[in-house]
Each structure stands twice: as C-alpha cells, then as structure tokens.
N, CA and C of each residue as an Amber inpcrd file, in Angstrom:
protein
   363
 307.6700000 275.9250000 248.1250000 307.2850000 275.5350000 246.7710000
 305.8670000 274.9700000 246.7940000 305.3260000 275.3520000 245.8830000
 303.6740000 275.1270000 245.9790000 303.4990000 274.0370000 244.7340000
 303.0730000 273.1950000 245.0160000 302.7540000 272.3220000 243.3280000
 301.3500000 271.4300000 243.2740000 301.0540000 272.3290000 242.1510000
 299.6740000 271.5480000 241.6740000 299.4910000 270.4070000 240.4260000
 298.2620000 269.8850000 241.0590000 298.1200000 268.8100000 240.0660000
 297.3750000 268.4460000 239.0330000 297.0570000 268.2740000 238.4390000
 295.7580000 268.3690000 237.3330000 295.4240000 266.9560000 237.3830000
 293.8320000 266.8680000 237.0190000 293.3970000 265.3980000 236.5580000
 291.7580000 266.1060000 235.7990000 291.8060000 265.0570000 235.3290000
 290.3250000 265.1620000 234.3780000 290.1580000 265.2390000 233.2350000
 290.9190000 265.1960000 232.2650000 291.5190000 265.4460000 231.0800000
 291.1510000 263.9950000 229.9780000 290.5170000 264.0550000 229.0760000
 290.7570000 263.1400000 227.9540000 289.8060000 263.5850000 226.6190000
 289.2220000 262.1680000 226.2130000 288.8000000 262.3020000 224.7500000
 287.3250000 262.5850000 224.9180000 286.5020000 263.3270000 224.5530000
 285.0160000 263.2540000 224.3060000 284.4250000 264.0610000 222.7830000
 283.0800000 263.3660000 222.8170000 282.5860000 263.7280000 221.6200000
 282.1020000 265.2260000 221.9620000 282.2910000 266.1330000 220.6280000
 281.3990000 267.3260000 220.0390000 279.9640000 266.9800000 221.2340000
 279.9300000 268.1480000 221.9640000 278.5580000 268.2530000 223.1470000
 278.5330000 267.6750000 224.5860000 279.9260000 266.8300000 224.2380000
 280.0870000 266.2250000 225.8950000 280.6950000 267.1110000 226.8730000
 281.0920000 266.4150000 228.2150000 281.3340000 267.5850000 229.5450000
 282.4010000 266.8180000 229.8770000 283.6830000 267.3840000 230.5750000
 284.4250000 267.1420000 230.9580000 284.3530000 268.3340000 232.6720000
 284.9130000 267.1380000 233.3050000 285.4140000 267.9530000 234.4090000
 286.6960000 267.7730000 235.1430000 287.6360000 269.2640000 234.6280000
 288.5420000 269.1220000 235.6150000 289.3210000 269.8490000 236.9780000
 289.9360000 268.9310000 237.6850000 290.2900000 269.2680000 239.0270000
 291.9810000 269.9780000 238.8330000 292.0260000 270.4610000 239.9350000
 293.7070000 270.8340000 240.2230000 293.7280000 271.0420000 242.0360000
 294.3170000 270.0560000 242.1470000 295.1440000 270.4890000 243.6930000
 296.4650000 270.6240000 244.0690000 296.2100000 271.7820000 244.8180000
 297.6740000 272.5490000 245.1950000 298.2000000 271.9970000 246.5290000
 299.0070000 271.7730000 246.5850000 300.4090000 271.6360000 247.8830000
 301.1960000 271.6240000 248.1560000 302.0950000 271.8230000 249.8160000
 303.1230000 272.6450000 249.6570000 302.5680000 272.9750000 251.5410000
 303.6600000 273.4540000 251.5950000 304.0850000 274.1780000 253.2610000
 303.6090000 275.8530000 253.3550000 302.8950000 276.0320000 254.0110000
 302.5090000 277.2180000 254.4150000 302.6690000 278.4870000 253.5650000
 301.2420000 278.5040000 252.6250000 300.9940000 279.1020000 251.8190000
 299.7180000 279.5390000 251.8450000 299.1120000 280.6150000 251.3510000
 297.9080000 280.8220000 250.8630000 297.3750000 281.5050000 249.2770000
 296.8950000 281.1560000 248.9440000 296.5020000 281.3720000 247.4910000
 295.5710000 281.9460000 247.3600000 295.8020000 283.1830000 246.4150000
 294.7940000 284.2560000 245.9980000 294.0840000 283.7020000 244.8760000
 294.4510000 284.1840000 243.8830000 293.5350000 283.6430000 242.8090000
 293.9060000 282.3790000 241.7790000 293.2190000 281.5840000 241.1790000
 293.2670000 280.8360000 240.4370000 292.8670000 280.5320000 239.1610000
 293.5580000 279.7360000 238.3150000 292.5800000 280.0620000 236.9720000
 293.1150000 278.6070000 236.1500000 292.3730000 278.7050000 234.8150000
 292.4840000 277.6420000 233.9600000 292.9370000 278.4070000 233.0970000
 294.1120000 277.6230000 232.1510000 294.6510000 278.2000000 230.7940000
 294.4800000 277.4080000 229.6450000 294.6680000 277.0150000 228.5020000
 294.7120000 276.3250000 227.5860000 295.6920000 276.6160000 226.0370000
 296.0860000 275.6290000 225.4940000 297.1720000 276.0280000 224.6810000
 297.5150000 274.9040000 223.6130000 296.2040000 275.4330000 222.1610000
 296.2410000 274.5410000 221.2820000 297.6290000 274.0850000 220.3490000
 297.8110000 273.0580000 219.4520000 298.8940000 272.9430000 218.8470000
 298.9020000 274.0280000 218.1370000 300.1370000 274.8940000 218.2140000
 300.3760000 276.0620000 216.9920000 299.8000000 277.3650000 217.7200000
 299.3930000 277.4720000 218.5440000 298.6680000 278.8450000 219.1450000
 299.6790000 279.1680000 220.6070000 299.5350000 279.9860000 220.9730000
 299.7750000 280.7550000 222.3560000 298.5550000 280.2190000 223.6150000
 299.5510000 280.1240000 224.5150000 298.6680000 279.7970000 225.8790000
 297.7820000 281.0760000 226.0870000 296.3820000 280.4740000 226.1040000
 295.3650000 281.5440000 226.7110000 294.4120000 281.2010000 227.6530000
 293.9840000 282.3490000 228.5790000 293.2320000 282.3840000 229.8080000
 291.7910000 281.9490000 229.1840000 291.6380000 280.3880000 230.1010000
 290.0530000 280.1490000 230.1090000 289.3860000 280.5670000 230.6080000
 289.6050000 281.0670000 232.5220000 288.8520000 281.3050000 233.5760000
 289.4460000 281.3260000 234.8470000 289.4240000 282.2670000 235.5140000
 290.2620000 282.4850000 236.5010000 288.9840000 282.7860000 238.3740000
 289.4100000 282.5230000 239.0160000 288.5760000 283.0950000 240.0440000
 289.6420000 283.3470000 241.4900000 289.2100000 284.1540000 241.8340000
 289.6370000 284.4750000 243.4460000 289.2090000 283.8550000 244.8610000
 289.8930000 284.0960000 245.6420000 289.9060000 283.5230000 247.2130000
 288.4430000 284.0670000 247.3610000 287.8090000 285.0620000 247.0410000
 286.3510000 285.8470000 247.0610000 285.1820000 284.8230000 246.4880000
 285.7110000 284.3140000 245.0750000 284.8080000 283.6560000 244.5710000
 284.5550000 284.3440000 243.3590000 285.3380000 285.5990000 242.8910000
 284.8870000 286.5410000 241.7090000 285.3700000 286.0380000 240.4550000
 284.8020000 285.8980000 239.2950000 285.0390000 284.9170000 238.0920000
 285.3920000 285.2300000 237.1390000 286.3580000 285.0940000 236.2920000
 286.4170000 286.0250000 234.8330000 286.7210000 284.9620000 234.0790000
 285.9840000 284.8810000 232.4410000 286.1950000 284.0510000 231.6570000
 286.4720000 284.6450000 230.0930000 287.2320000 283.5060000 229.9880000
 287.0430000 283.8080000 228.2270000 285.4440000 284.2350000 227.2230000
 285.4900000 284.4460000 226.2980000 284.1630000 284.6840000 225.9370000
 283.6350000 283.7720000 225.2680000 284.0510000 283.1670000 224.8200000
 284.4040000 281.8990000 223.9770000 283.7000000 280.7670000 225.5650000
 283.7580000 280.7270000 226.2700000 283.5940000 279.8260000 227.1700000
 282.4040000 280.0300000 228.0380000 282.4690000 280.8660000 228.0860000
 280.9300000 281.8550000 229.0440000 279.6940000 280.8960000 228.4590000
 278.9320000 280.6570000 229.4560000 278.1340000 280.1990000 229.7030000
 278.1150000 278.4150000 229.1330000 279.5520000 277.9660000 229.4470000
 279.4830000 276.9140000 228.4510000 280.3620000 276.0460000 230.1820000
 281.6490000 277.0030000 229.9810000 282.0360000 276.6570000 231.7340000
 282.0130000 277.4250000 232.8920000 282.1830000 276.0880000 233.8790000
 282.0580000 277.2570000 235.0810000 283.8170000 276.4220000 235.9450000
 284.0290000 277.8090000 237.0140000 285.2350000 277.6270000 237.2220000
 284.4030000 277.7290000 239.1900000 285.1930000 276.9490000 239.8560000
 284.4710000 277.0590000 241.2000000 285.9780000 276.4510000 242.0070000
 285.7170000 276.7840000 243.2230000 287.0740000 276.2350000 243.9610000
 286.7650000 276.0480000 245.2640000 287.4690000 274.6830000 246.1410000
 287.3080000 274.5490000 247.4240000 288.8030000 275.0880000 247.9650000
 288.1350000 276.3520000 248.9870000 289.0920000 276.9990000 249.4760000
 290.0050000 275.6550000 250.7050000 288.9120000 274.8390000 251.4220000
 289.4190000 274.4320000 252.2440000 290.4700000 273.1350000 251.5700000
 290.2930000 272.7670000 250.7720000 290.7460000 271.9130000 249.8550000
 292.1310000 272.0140000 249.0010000 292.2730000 273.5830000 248.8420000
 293.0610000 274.3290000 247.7270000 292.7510000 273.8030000 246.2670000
 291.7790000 273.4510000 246.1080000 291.9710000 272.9980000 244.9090000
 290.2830000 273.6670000 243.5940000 290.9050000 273.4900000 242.6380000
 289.9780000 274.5300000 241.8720000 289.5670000 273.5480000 240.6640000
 288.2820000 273.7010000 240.0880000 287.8250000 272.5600000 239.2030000
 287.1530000 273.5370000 237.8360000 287.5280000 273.1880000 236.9950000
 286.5820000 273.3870000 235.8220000 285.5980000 272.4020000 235.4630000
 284.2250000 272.7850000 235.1080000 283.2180000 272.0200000 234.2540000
 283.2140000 272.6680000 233.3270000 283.4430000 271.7270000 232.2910000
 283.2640000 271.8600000 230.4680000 281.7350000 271.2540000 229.9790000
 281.0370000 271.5340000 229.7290000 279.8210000 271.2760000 229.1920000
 280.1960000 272.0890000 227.8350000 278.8620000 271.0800000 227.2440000
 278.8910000 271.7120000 225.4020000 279.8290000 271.8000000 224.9820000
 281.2300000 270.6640000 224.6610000 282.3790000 270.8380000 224.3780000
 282.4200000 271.0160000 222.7700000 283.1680000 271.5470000 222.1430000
 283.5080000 271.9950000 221.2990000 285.1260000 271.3890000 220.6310000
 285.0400000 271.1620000 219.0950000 286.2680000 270.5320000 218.5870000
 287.2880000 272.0300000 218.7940000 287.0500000 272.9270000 218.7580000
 287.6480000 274.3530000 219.4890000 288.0870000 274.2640000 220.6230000
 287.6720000 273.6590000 221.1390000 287.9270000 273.4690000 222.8560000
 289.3840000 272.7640000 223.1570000 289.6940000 272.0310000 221.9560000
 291.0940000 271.2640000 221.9770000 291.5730000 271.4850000 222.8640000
 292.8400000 271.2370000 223.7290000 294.2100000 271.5140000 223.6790000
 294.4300000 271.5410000 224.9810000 295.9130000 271.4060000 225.2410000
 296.5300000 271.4210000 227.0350000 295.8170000 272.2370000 227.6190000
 295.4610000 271.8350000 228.6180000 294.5870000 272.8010000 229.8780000
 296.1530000 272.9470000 230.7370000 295.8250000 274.0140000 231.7640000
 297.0470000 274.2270000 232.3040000 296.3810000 274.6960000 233.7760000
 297.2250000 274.5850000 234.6570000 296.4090000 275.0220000 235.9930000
 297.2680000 275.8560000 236.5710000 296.7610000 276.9560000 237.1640000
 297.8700000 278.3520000 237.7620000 297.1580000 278.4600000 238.9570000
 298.0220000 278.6310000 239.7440000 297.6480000 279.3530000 241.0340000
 299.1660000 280.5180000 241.8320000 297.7920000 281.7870000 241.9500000
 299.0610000 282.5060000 242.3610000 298.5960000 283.1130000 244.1040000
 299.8920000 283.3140000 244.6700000 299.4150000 283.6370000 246.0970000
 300.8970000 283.9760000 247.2250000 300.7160000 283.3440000 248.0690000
 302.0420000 283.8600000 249.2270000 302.3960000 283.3160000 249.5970000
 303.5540000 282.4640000 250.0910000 304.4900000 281.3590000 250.8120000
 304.7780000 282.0430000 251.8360000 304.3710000 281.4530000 252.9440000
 304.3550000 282.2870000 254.4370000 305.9900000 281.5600000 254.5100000
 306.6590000 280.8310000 254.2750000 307.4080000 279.9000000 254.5590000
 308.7670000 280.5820000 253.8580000 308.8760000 280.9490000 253.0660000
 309.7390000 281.7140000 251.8290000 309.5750000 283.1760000 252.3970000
 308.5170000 283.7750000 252.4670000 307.8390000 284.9430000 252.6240000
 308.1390000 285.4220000 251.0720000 307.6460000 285.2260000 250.2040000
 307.6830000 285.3340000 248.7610000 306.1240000 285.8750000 248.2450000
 305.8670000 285.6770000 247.2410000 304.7550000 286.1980000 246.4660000
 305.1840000 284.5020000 245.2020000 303.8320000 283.9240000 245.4490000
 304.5430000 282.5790000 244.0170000 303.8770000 282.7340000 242.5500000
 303.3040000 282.4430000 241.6330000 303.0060000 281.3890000 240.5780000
 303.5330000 280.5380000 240.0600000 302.5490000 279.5310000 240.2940000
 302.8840000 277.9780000 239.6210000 301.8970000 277.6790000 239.1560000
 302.8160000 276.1080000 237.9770000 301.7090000 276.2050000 236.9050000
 301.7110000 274.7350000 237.0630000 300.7290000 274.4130000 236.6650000
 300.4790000 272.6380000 236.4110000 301.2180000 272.1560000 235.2600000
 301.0590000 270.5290000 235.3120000 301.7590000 270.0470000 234.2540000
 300.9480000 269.9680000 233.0480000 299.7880000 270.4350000 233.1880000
 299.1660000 270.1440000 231.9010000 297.7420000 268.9640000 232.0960000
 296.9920000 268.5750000 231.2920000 296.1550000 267.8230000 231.0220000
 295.6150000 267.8880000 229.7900000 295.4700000 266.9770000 228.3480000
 295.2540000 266.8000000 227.4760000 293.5840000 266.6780000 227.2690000
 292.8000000 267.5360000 226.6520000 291.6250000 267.3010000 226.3270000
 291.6150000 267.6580000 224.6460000 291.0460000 266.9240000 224.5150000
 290.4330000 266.3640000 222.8410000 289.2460000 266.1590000 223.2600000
 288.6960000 267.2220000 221.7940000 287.1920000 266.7660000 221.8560000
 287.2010000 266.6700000 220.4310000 286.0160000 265.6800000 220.0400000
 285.7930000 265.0590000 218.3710000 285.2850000 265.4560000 217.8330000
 285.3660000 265.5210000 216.4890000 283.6380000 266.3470000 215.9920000
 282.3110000 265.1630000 215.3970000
C-alpha cells in the first residue's frame, strides 16, 4: 500500500503563489507518473498537471504558464507551484501517484486526502 500526503494548501489573495508538496510511502514500490488534480464545489475532479519518472509534463491549459509541476525522484515526492493565483483556481487539490508495488507485485493508484486552497478576489 502506497500512501501519500499533501501539505501546502490554504487562503491567498487574487495574484498570490502557493506551493504544494505530496509525499509518497509505503514498502517497495516505484512510481511512474504523477500528477495534481483539483475539484471545485459543484464540478467534477479535473487534471491540473501530471509528470513522469522522465520528467515529461502535461498541464491543464488553464494553468500553463501560471504552474509548474516538478518532482524529487529520490524523495518520492512531487510539488506544485501556483503563482498568479486566480479566484478560479479554488478548490480541493488532490495528489495521485501511479506505479508498481514490487511487494504485492501489482500495478497501484492512490490518491491523496486532499488539500483546501482558496484564493480571494
């Protein structure tokens, strides 16, 4: 079982930066790719930004050039920077990581518990 954690999450004004973390752990695993989700009140969970064990990046469009998604492999753990936040930007962030349990010999995804960001206008 692999379980990650989220932190970084709260209130900022219209233009501020938030940065958040997620670390993964767990018994003999390795993790392919990773990503950030988000999931305003009343809407469907959607993909912020995802990246791979490579380093290759895919984002929302809505977010491009606003965040960046980066990860310490040795660390397991993967961080978003939010710059130029937006009252759009609302809502549960969510943290995924998917990959292989040498231990299980499985294929996993798991998801974080969440982290609350509000931004003001």
């Amino acid at each position: 079982q692999v379980q990650l954690v989220e932190s970084g999450g709260g209130l900022v004004q219209a233009g501020g930066s938030l940065r958040l973390s997620c670390a993964a752990s767990g018994r003999l695993f390795r993790i392919n790719a990773m990503g950030w989700y988000r999931q305003a009140p009343g809407s469907q969970r959607e993909l912020v930004a995802t990246i791979t064990s490579s380093g290759s990046t895919n984002y929302l469009d809505s977010v491009k050039d606003r965040f960046t998604i980066s990860r310490d492999n040795a660390k397991n753990t993967v961080y978003l920077q939010m710059n130029s936040l937006k009252p759009e930007d609302t809502g549960v962030y969510y943290c995924n990581a998917e990959g292989y349990s040498y231990s299980s010999r499985t294929l996993f995804g798991s998801w974080g518990q969440g982290t609350q960001v509000t931004v003001s206008s």
